[in-house]
Amino acid sequence: MAMIGTTNVHAKSTEVIPEDSAQVKKLLAIHKDLVARITPYGKVCFDGEECDINITVLAPAVEGVARPGDQLYKAICSTCHDSGLLGAPKVGTADWTPRIAKGKATLYDHAINGFNAMPARGGADISDDEVKNAVDYILSQAK
Ligand code: HEC
């Protein structure tokens, strides 16, 4: 069955609503770019695809308030640092030992400004303090 499997971020449920239901058809008719608009917040799945069930939705930025590192990590950094994608040091492993040896200031700098395949700010529009929170979270998980 075809389905739109986006996590329902408002109800925090993972209920899957069939794509051919009247409800979804109507929504798609009204909002033609619906899928494109959902994508930054949650994965949209179709027939036969595996769907994320643990989507972390980043709370909207509030001026002057840095969001917590664990949330930032899950929403942005985990894409690479959970799996080691592109050679990223894996969170929660000894991959971080030689990195930590460089000193925190260098790690902050590389996370903010980018370092080889590590994109500046993880490629996201987040503040310096938020990048630092995410780095602190990563370091708190290091073994
Ligand atoms: C597109 C994949 C990708 C994303 C997303 C990503 N990283 Fe990385 N990161 C990398 C890679 C690859 C490296 C290893 C770079 C190298 O050592 O050449 C790395 C390295 C790092 C390092 C170590 C830098 C050093 O000097 O050794 C830190 C700290 C870091 N990332 C933090 C973060 C944080 C914080 C986020 C989220 C805000 C993030 N990364 C998101 C790919 C990514």
mmCIF file with all atom_site columns, C-alpha atoms and ligand atoms in Angstrom:
data_model
loop_
_atom_site.group_PDB
_atom_site.id
_atom_site.type_symbol
_atom_site.label_atom_id
_atom_site.label_alt_id
_atom_site.label_comp_id
_atom_site.label_asym_id
_atom_site.label_entity_id
_atom_site.label_seq_id
_atom_site.pdbx_PDB_ins_code
_atom_site.Cartn_x
_atom_site.Cartn_y
_atom_site.Cartn_z
_atom_site.occupancy
_atom_site.B_iso_or_equiv
_atom_site.pdbx_formal_charge
_atom_site.auth_seq_id
_atom_site.auth_comp_id
_atom_site.auth_asym_id
_atom_site.auth_atom_id
_atom_site.pdbx_PDB_model_num
ATOM   1   C  CA  . MET A 1 1   ? 0.000  0.000  0.000  1.00 0.00 ? 1   MET A CA  1
ATOM   2   C  CA  . ALA A 1 2   ? 1.333  3.406  -0.861 1.00 0.00 ? 2   ALA A CA  1
ATOM   3   C  CA  . MET A 1 3   ? 1.591  5.643  2.107  1.00 0.00 ? 3   MET A CA  1
ATOM   4   C  CA  . ILE A 1 4   ? 2.827  8.895  3.408  1.00 0.00 ? 4   ILE A CA  1
ATOM   5   C  CA  . GLY A 1 5   ? 4.728  7.764  6.433  1.00 0.00 ? 5   GLY A CA  1
ATOM   6   C  CA  . THR A 1 6   ? 5.838  11.057 7.803  1.00 0.00 ? 6   THR A CA  1
ATOM   7   C  CA  . THR A 1 7   ? 5.851  11.051 11.542 1.00 0.00 ? 7   THR A CA  1
ATOM   8   C  CA  . ASN A 1 8   ? 3.001  13.148 12.746 1.00 0.00 ? 8   ASN A CA  1
ATOM   9   C  CA  . VAL A 1 9   ? 5.127  15.733 14.486 1.00 0.00 ? 9   VAL A CA  1
ATOM   10  C  CA  . HIS A 1 10  ? 2.272  17.443 16.219 1.00 0.00 ? 10  HIS A CA  1
ATOM   11  C  CA  . ALA A 1 11  ? 0.706  14.400 17.768 1.00 0.00 ? 11  ALA A CA  1
ATOM   12  C  CA  . LYS A 1 12  ? 4.133  12.750 18.177 1.00 0.00 ? 12  LYS A CA  1
ATOM   13  C  CA  . SER A 1 13  ? 2.615  9.596  16.745 1.00 0.00 ? 13  SER A CA  1
ATOM   14  C  CA  . THR A 1 14  ? 4.045  7.358  14.085 1.00 0.00 ? 14  THR A CA  1
ATOM   15  C  CA  . GLU A 1 15  ? 0.684  6.520  12.588 1.00 0.00 ? 15  GLU A CA  1
ATOM   16  C  CA  . VAL A 1 16  ? 0.920  5.991  8.855  1.00 0.00 ? 16  VAL A CA  1
ATOM   17  C  CA  . ILE A 1 17  ? -1.841 7.518  6.800  1.00 0.00 ? 17  ILE A CA  1
ATOM   18  C  CA  . PRO A 1 18  ? -2.430 5.797  3.437  1.00 0.00 ? 18  PRO A CA  1
ATOM   19  C  CA  . GLU A 1 19  ? -1.518 7.993  0.482  1.00 0.00 ? 19  GLU A CA  1
ATOM   20  C  CA  . ASP A 1 20  ? -4.730 7.067  -1.316 1.00 0.00 ? 20  ASP A CA  1
ATOM   21  C  CA  . SER A 1 21  ? -6.937 8.097  1.563  1.00 0.00 ? 21  SER A CA  1
ATOM   22  C  CA  . ALA A 1 22  ? -9.316 10.972 0.939  1.00 0.00 ? 22  ALA A CA  1
ATOM   23  C  CA  . GLN A 1 23  ? -7.596 12.896 3.696  1.00 0.00 ? 23  GLN A CA  1
ATOM   24  C  CA  . VAL A 1 24  ? -4.160 12.760 2.069  1.00 0.00 ? 24  VAL A CA  1
ATOM   25  C  CA  . LYS A 1 25  ? -5.475 13.264 -1.481 1.00 0.00 ? 25  LYS A CA  1
ATOM   26  C  CA  . LYS A 1 26  ? -7.172 16.425 -0.369 1.00 0.00 ? 26  LYS A CA  1
ATOM   27  C  CA  . LEU A 1 27  ? -4.066 17.717 1.358  1.00 0.00 ? 27  LEU A CA  1
ATOM   28  C  CA  . LEU A 1 28  ? -1.895 17.010 -1.676 1.00 0.00 ? 28  LEU A CA  1
ATOM   29  C  CA  . ALA A 1 29  ? -4.407 18.746 -3.935 1.00 0.00 ? 29  ALA A CA  1
ATOM   30  C  CA  . ILE A 1 30  ? -4.366 21.871 -1.798 1.00 0.00 ? 30  ILE A CA  1
ATOM   31  C  CA  . HIS A 1 31  ? -0.640 21.871 -1.038 1.00 0.00 ? 31  HIS A CA  1
ATOM   32  C  CA  . LYS A 1 32  ? 1.136  20.650 -4.153 1.00 0.00 ? 32  LYS A CA  1
ATOM   33  C  CA  . ASP A 1 33  ? 4.534  21.100 -2.536 1.00 0.00 ? 33  ASP A CA  1
ATOM   34  C  CA  . LEU A 1 34  ? 3.491  19.326 0.644  1.00 0.00 ? 34  LEU A CA  1
ATOM   35  C  CA  . VAL A 1 35  ? 6.090  16.595 0.472  1.00 0.00 ? 35  VAL A CA  1
ATOM   36  C  CA  . ALA A 1 36  ? 8.874  19.101 -0.205 1.00 0.00 ? 36  ALA A CA  1
ATOM   37  C  CA  . ARG A 1 37  ? 7.721  21.138 2.770  1.00 0.00 ? 37  ARG A CA  1
ATOM   38  C  CA  . ILE A 1 38  ? 7.598  18.171 5.110  1.00 0.00 ? 38  ILE A CA  1
ATOM   39  C  CA  . THR A 1 39  ? 10.987 16.795 4.122  1.00 0.00 ? 39  THR A CA  1
ATOM   40  C  CA  . PRO A 1 40  ? 13.155 19.104 6.275  1.00 0.00 ? 40  PRO A CA  1
ATOM   41  C  CA  . TYR A 1 41  ? 11.233 17.986 9.358  1.00 0.00 ? 41  TYR A CA  1
ATOM   42  C  CA  . GLY A 1 42  ? 10.584 14.339 8.742  1.00 0.00 ? 42  GLY A CA  1
ATOM   43  C  CA  . LYS A 1 43  ? 11.214 11.690 6.137  1.00 0.00 ? 43  LYS A CA  1
ATOM   44  C  CA  . VAL A 1 44  ? 8.375  11.059 3.758  1.00 0.00 ? 44  VAL A CA  1
ATOM   45  C  CA  . CYS A 1 45  ? 8.134  7.403  2.858  1.00 0.00 ? 45  CYS A CA  1
ATOM   46  C  CA  . PHE A 1 46  ? 6.377  5.664  0.019  1.00 0.00 ? 46  PHE A CA  1
ATOM   47  C  CA  . ASP A 1 47  ? 5.439  2.116  -0.691 1.00 0.00 ? 47  ASP A CA  1
ATOM   48  C  CA  . GLY A 1 48  ? 8.119  -0.391 0.241  1.00 0.00 ? 48  GLY A CA  1
ATOM   49  C  CA  . GLU A 1 49  ? 10.504 2.129  1.709  1.00 0.00 ? 49  GLU A CA  1
ATOM   50  C  CA  . GLU A 1 50  ? 11.755 1.963  5.231  1.00 0.00 ? 50  GLU A CA  1
ATOM   51  C  CA  . CYS A 1 51  ? 10.547 4.841  7.270  1.00 0.00 ? 51  CYS A CA  1
ATOM   52  C  CA  . ASP A 1 52  ? 12.275 6.642  10.095 1.00 0.00 ? 52  ASP A CA  1
ATOM   53  C  CA  . ILE A 1 53  ? 10.405 6.315  13.300 1.00 0.00 ? 53  ILE A CA  1
ATOM   54  C  CA  . ASN A 1 54  ? 12.795 8.268  15.469 1.00 0.00 ? 54  ASN A CA  1
ATOM   55  C  CA  . ILE A 1 55  ? 12.626 11.645 13.870 1.00 0.00 ? 55  ILE A CA  1
ATOM   56  C  CA  . THR A 1 56  ? 14.000 14.437 15.958 1.00 0.00 ? 56  THR A CA  1
ATOM   57  C  CA  . VAL A 1 57  ? 12.322 17.665 15.153 1.00 0.00 ? 57  VAL A CA  1
ATOM   58  C  CA  . LEU A 1 58  ? 14.475 20.603 16.004 1.00 0.00 ? 58  LEU A CA  1
ATOM   59  C  CA  . ALA A 1 59  ? 12.525 23.182 17.947 1.00 0.00 ? 59  ALA A CA  1
ATOM   60  C  CA  . PRO A 1 60  ? 12.465 26.490 16.085 1.00 0.00 ? 60  PRO A CA  1
ATOM   61  C  CA  . ALA A 1 61  ? 15.320 28.847 16.911 1.00 0.00 ? 61  ALA A CA  1
ATOM   62  C  CA  . VAL A 1 62  ? 14.491 31.493 19.476 1.00 0.00 ? 62  VAL A CA  1
ATOM   63  C  CA  . GLU A 1 63  ? 16.599 34.647 19.371 1.00 0.00 ? 63  GLU A CA  1
ATOM   64  C  CA  . GLY A 1 64  ? 19.349 34.469 21.970 1.00 0.00 ? 64  GLY A CA  1
ATOM   65  C  CA  . VAL A 1 65  ? 18.544 30.926 23.118 1.00 0.00 ? 65  VAL A CA  1
ATOM   66  C  CA  . ALA A 1 66  ? 20.878 28.103 22.098 1.00 0.00 ? 66  ALA A CA  1
ATOM   67  C  CA  . ARG A 1 67  ? 19.106 24.807 21.621 1.00 0.00 ? 67  ARG A CA  1
ATOM   68  C  CA  . PRO A 1 68  ? 20.412 21.776 23.540 1.00 0.00 ? 68  PRO A CA  1
ATOM   69  C  CA  . GLY A 1 69  ? 23.251 19.700 22.127 1.00 0.00 ? 69  GLY A CA  1
ATOM   70  C  CA  . ASP A 1 70  ? 21.469 16.366 22.167 1.00 0.00 ? 70  ASP A CA  1
ATOM   71  C  CA  . GLN A 1 71  ? 18.620 17.717 20.028 1.00 0.00 ? 71  GLN A CA  1
ATOM   72  C  CA  . LEU A 1 72  ? 20.982 19.443 17.638 1.00 0.00 ? 72  LEU A CA  1
ATOM   73  C  CA  . TYR A 1 73  ? 23.082 16.323 17.385 1.00 0.00 ? 73  TYR A CA  1
ATOM   74  C  CA  . LYS A 1 74  ? 20.113 14.081 16.597 1.00 0.00 ? 74  LYS A CA  1
ATOM   75  C  CA  . ALA A 1 75  ? 18.602 16.471 14.093 1.00 0.00 ? 75  ALA A CA  1
ATOM   76  C  CA  . ILE A 1 76  ? 21.790 17.462 12.256 1.00 0.00 ? 76  ILE A CA  1
ATOM   77  C  CA  . CYS A 1 77  ? 25.051 15.743 13.151 1.00 0.00 ? 77  CYS A CA  1
ATOM   78  C  CA  . SER A 1 78  ? 23.787 12.175 13.543 1.00 0.00 ? 78  SER A CA  1
ATOM   79  C  CA  . THR A 1 79  ? 23.435 11.766 9.777  1.00 0.00 ? 79  THR A CA  1
ATOM   80  C  CA  . CYS A 1 80  ? 27.195 11.393 9.547  1.00 0.00 ? 80  CYS A CA  1
ATOM   81  C  CA  . HIS A 1 81  ? 28.396 10.863 13.104 1.00 0.00 ? 81  HIS A CA  1
ATOM   82  C  CA  . ASP A 1 82  ? 26.093 7.932  13.941 1.00 0.00 ? 82  ASP A CA  1
ATOM   83  C  CA  . SER A 1 83  ? 27.334 5.805  11.065 1.00 0.00 ? 83  SER A CA  1
ATOM   84  C  CA  . GLY A 1 84  ? 30.750 7.223  10.228 1.00 0.00 ? 84  GLY A CA  1
ATOM   85  C  CA  . LEU A 1 85  ? 29.534 8.526  6.879  1.00 0.00 ? 85  LEU A CA  1
ATOM   86  C  CA  . LEU A 1 86  ? 32.301 10.196 4.822  1.00 0.00 ? 86  LEU A CA  1
ATOM   87  C  CA  . GLY A 1 87  ? 34.802 9.045  7.460  1.00 0.00 ? 87  GLY A CA  1
ATOM   88  C  CA  . ALA A 1 88  ? 33.160 11.011 10.271 1.00 0.00 ? 88  ALA A CA  1
ATOM   89  C  CA  . PRO A 1 89  ? 34.296 9.940  13.742 1.00 0.00 ? 89  PRO A CA  1
ATOM   90  C  CA  . LYS A 1 90  ? 31.479 7.840  15.212 1.00 0.00 ? 90  LYS A CA  1
ATOM   91  C  CA  . VAL A 1 91  ? 29.751 9.116  18.293 1.00 0.00 ? 91  VAL A CA  1
ATOM   92  C  CA  . GLY A 1 92  ? 30.172 6.997  21.425 1.00 0.00 ? 92  GLY A CA  1
ATOM   93  C  CA  . THR A 1 93  ? 33.390 5.374  20.217 1.00 0.00 ? 93  THR A CA  1
ATOM   94  C  CA  . ALA A 1 94  ? 37.140 5.724  20.672 1.00 0.00 ? 94  ALA A CA  1
ATOM   95  C  CA  . ASP A 1 95  ? 37.182 7.498  17.271 1.00 0.00 ? 95  ASP A CA  1
ATOM   96  C  CA  . TRP A 1 96  ? 37.122 10.616 19.419 1.00 0.00 ? 96  TRP A CA  1
ATOM   97  C  CA  . THR A 1 97  ? 40.307 9.927  21.376 1.00 0.00 ? 97  THR A CA  1
ATOM   98  C  CA  . PRO A 1 98  ? 42.687 11.505 18.830 1.00 0.00 ? 98  PRO A CA  1
ATOM   99  C  CA  . ARG A 1 99  ? 40.185 14.297 18.190 1.00 0.00 ? 99  ARG A CA  1
ATOM   100 C  CA  . ILE A 1 100 ? 39.907 15.193 21.866 1.00 0.00 ? 100 ILE A CA  1
ATOM   101 C  CA  . ALA A 1 101 ? 43.694 15.342 21.997 1.00 0.00 ? 101 ALA A CA  1
ATOM   102 C  CA  . LYS A 1 102 ? 43.532 18.345 19.631 1.00 0.00 ? 102 LYS A CA  1
ATOM   103 C  CA  . GLY A 1 103 ? 41.805 20.365 22.330 1.00 0.00 ? 103 GLY A CA  1
ATOM   104 C  CA  . LYS A 1 104 ? 38.245 21.580 22.559 1.00 0.00 ? 104 LYS A CA  1
ATOM   105 C  CA  . ALA A 1 105 ? 38.977 24.988 21.002 1.00 0.00 ? 105 ALA A CA  1
ATOM   106 C  CA  . THR A 1 106 ? 40.127 23.293 17.799 1.00 0.00 ? 106 THR A CA  1
ATOM   107 C  CA  . LEU A 1 107 ? 37.107 20.999 17.741 1.00 0.00 ? 107 LEU A CA  1
ATOM   108 C  CA  . TYR A 1 108 ? 34.760 23.956 18.199 1.00 0.00 ? 108 TYR A CA  1
ATOM   109 C  CA  . ASP A 1 109 ? 36.589 25.832 15.455 1.00 0.00 ? 109 ASP A CA  1
ATOM   110 C  CA  . HIS A 1 110 ? 36.449 22.895 13.030 1.00 0.00 ? 110 HIS A CA  1
ATOM   111 C  CA  . ALA A 1 111 ? 32.778 22.266 13.756 1.00 0.00 ? 111 ALA A CA  1
ATOM   112 C  CA  . ILE A 1 112 ? 31.908 25.934 13.243 1.00 0.00 ? 112 ILE A CA  1
ATOM   113 C  CA  . ASN A 1 113 ? 34.095 26.596 10.214 1.00 0.00 ? 113 ASN A CA  1
ATOM   114 C  CA  . GLY A 1 114 ? 34.322 23.157 8.652  1.00 0.00 ? 114 GLY A CA  1
ATOM   115 C  CA  . PHE A 1 115 ? 37.240 20.732 8.348  1.00 0.00 ? 115 PHE A CA  1
ATOM   116 C  CA  . ASN A 1 116 ? 37.822 18.564 5.251  1.00 0.00 ? 116 ASN A CA  1
ATOM   117 C  CA  . ALA A 1 117 ? 34.548 16.650 4.650  1.00 0.00 ? 117 ALA A CA  1
ATOM   118 C  CA  . MET A 1 118 ? 33.077 18.052 7.880  1.00 0.00 ? 118 MET A CA  1
ATOM   119 C  CA  . PRO A 1 119 ? 30.767 20.829 6.680  1.00 0.00 ? 119 PRO A CA  1
ATOM   120 C  CA  . ALA A 1 120 ? 30.703 24.137 8.577  1.00 0.00 ? 120 ALA A CA  1
ATOM   121 C  CA  . ARG A 1 121 ? 27.973 23.914 11.259 1.00 0.00 ? 121 ARG A CA  1
ATOM   122 C  CA  . GLY A 1 122 ? 27.098 20.457 9.934  1.00 0.00 ? 122 GLY A CA  1
ATOM   123 C  CA  . GLY A 1 123 ? 25.585 22.280 6.957  1.00 0.00 ? 123 GLY A CA  1
ATOM   124 C  CA  . ALA A 1 124 ? 22.828 23.736 9.125  1.00 0.00 ? 124 ALA A CA  1
ATOM   125 C  CA  . ASP A 1 125 ? 21.798 27.257 9.970  1.00 0.00 ? 125 ASP A CA  1
ATOM   126 C  CA  . ILE A 1 126 ? 22.651 27.173 13.667 1.00 0.00 ? 126 ILE A CA  1
ATOM   127 C  CA  . SER A 1 127 ? 24.526 29.588 15.932 1.00 0.00 ? 127 SER A CA  1
ATOM   128 C  CA  . ASP A 1 128 ? 28.097 29.234 17.222 1.00 0.00 ? 128 ASP A CA  1
ATOM   129 C  CA  . ASP A 1 129 ? 26.763 28.413 20.685 1.00 0.00 ? 129 ASP A CA  1
ATOM   130 C  CA  . GLU A 1 130 ? 24.533 25.729 19.224 1.00 0.00 ? 130 GLU A CA  1
ATOM   131 C  CA  . VAL A 1 131 ? 27.451 24.156 17.354 1.00 0.00 ? 131 VAL A CA  1
ATOM   132 C  CA  . LYS A 1 132 ? 29.388 24.173 20.629 1.00 0.00 ? 132 LYS A CA  1
ATOM   133 C  CA  . ASN A 1 133 ? 26.464 22.533 22.447 1.00 0.00 ? 133 ASN A CA  1
ATOM   134 C  CA  . ALA A 1 134 ? 26.410 19.793 19.807 1.00 0.00 ? 134 ALA A CA  1
ATOM   135 C  CA  . VAL A 1 135 ? 30.184 19.300 20.131 1.00 0.00 ? 135 VAL A CA  1
ATOM   136 C  CA  . ASP A 1 136 ? 29.830 19.124 23.925 1.00 0.00 ? 136 ASP A CA  1
ATOM   137 C  CA  . TYR A 1 137 ? 27.151 16.491 23.498 1.00 0.00 ? 137 TYR A CA  1
ATOM   138 C  CA  . ILE A 1 138 ? 29.390 14.453 21.160 1.00 0.00 ? 138 ILE A CA  1
ATOM   139 C  CA  . LEU A 1 139 ? 32.287 14.700 23.605 1.00 0.00 ? 139 LEU A CA  1
ATOM   140 C  CA  . SER A 1 140 ? 30.040 13.678 26.516 1.00 0.00 ? 140 SER A CA  1
ATOM   141 C  CA  . GLN A 1 141 ? 29.319 10.436 24.621 1.00 0.00 ? 141 GLN A CA  1
ATOM   142 C  CA  . ALA A 1 142 ? 32.941 9.646  23.759 1.00 0.00 ? 142 ALA A CA  1
ATOM   143 C  CA  . LYS A 1 143 ? 34.359 6.431  25.171 1.00 0.00 ? 143 LYS A CA  1
HETATM 144 C  C1  . HEC B 2 .   ? 27.889 15.549 6.080  1.00 0.00 ? 1   HEC B C1  1
HETATM 145 C  C2  . HEC B 2 .   ? 28.425 14.790 7.160  1.00 0.00 ? 1   HEC B C2  1
HETATM 146 C  C3  . HEC B 2 .   ? 28.649 15.483 8.492  1.00 0.00 ? 1   HEC B C3  1
HETATM 147 C  C4  . HEC B 2 .   ? 27.744 16.165 9.263  1.00 0.00 ? 1   HEC B C4  1
HETATM 148 C  C5  . HEC B 2 .   ? 26.271 16.433 8.968  1.00 0.00 ? 1   HEC B C5  1
HETATM 149 C  C6  . HEC B 2 .   ? 28.446 16.561 10.450 1.00 0.00 ? 1   HEC B C6  1
HETATM 150 N  N1  . HEC B 2 .   ? 29.752 16.132 10.402 1.00 0.00 ? 1   HEC B N1  1
HETATM 151 FE FE1 . HEC B 2 .   ? 31.191 16.471 11.809 1.00 0.00 ? 1   HEC B FE1 1
HETATM 152 N  N2  . HEC B 2 .   ? 32.555 15.484 10.650 1.00 0.00 ? 1   HEC B N2  1
HETATM 153 C  C7  . HEC B 2 .   ? 32.292 14.896 9.436  1.00 0.00 ? 1   HEC B C7  1
HETATM 154 C  C8  . HEC B 2 .   ? 33.501 14.297 8.905  1.00 0.00 ? 1   HEC B C8  1
HETATM 155 C  C9  . HEC B 2 .   ? 33.631 13.552 7.607  1.00 0.00 ? 1   HEC B C9  1
HETATM 156 C  C10 . HEC B 2 .   ? 34.518 14.559 9.861  1.00 0.00 ? 1   HEC B C10 1
HETATM 157 C  C11 . HEC B 2 .   ? 35.990 14.146 9.786  1.00 0.00 ? 1   HEC B C11 1
HETATM 158 C  C12 . HEC B 2 .   ? 36.779 15.228 9.075  1.00 0.00 ? 1   HEC B C12 1
HETATM 159 C  C13 . HEC B 2 .   ? 38.240 14.873 9.015  1.00 0.00 ? 1   HEC B C13 1
HETATM 160 O  O1  . HEC B 2 .   ? 38.820 14.558 10.071 1.00 0.00 ? 1   HEC B O1  1
HETATM 161 O  O2  . HEC B 2 .   ? 38.821 14.923 7.924  1.00 0.00 ? 1   HEC B O2  1
HETATM 162 C  C14 . HEC B 2 .   ? 33.876 15.287 10.948 1.00 0.00 ? 1   HEC B C14 1
HETATM 163 C  C15 . HEC B 2 .   ? 34.539 15.731 12.061 1.00 0.00 ? 1   HEC B C15 1
HETATM 164 C  C16 . HEC B 2 .   ? 33.964 16.430 13.103 1.00 0.00 ? 1   HEC B C16 1
HETATM 165 C  C17 . HEC B 2 .   ? 34.653 16.896 14.278 1.00 0.00 ? 1   HEC B C17 1
HETATM 166 C  C18 . HEC B 2 .   ? 36.131 16.693 14.584 1.00 0.00 ? 1   HEC B C18 1
HETATM 167 C  C19 . HEC B 2 .   ? 36.966 17.770 13.931 1.00 0.00 ? 1   HEC B C19 1
HETATM 168 C  C20 . HEC B 2 .   ? 38.432 17.552 14.193 1.00 0.00 ? 1   HEC B C20 1
HETATM 169 O  O3  . HEC B 2 .   ? 39.156 18.544 14.188 1.00 0.00 ? 1   HEC B O3  1
HETATM 170 O  O4  . HEC B 2 .   ? 38.890 16.421 14.371 1.00 0.00 ? 1   HEC B O4  1
HETATM 171 C  C21 . HEC B 2 .   ? 33.738 17.539 15.065 1.00 0.00 ? 1   HEC B C21 1
HETATM 172 C  C22 . HEC B 2 .   ? 33.996 18.201 16.408 1.00 0.00 ? 1   HEC B C22 1
HETATM 173 C  C23 . HEC B 2 .   ? 32.480 17.465 14.378 1.00 0.00 ? 1   HEC B C23 1
HETATM 174 N  N3  . HEC B 2 .   ? 32.640 16.803 13.185 1.00 0.00 ? 1   HEC B N3  1
HETATM 175 C  C24 . HEC B 2 .   ? 31.309 17.985 14.870 1.00 0.00 ? 1   HEC B C24 1
HETATM 176 C  C25 . HEC B 2 .   ? 30.084 17.966 14.185 1.00 0.00 ? 1   HEC B C25 1
HETATM 177 C  C26 . HEC B 2 .   ? 28.885 18.564 14.702 1.00 0.00 ? 1   HEC B C26 1
HETATM 178 C  C27 . HEC B 2 .   ? 28.772 19.259 16.037 1.00 0.00 ? 1   HEC B C27 1
HETATM 179 C  C28 . HEC B 2 .   ? 27.916 18.367 13.755 1.00 0.00 ? 1   HEC B C28 1
HETATM 180 C  C29 . HEC B 2 .   ? 26.471 18.823 13.785 1.00 0.00 ? 1   HEC B C29 1
HETATM 181 C  C30 . HEC B 2 .   ? 26.234 20.219 14.083 1.00 0.00 ? 1   HEC B C30 1
HETATM 182 C  C31 . HEC B 2 .   ? 28.529 17.645 12.650 1.00 0.00 ? 1   HEC B C31 1
HETATM 183 N  N4  . HEC B 2 .   ? 29.843 17.414 12.965 1.00 0.00 ? 1   HEC B N4  1
HETATM 184 C  C32 . HEC B 2 .   ? 27.868 17.270 11.493 1.00 0.00 ? 1   HEC B C32 1
HETATM 185 C  C33 . HEC B 2 .   ? 31.072 14.866 8.782  1.00 0.00 ? 1   HEC B C33 1
HETATM 186 C  C34 . HEC B 2 .   ? 29.909 15.463 9.226  1.00 0.00 ? 1   HEC B C34 1
#
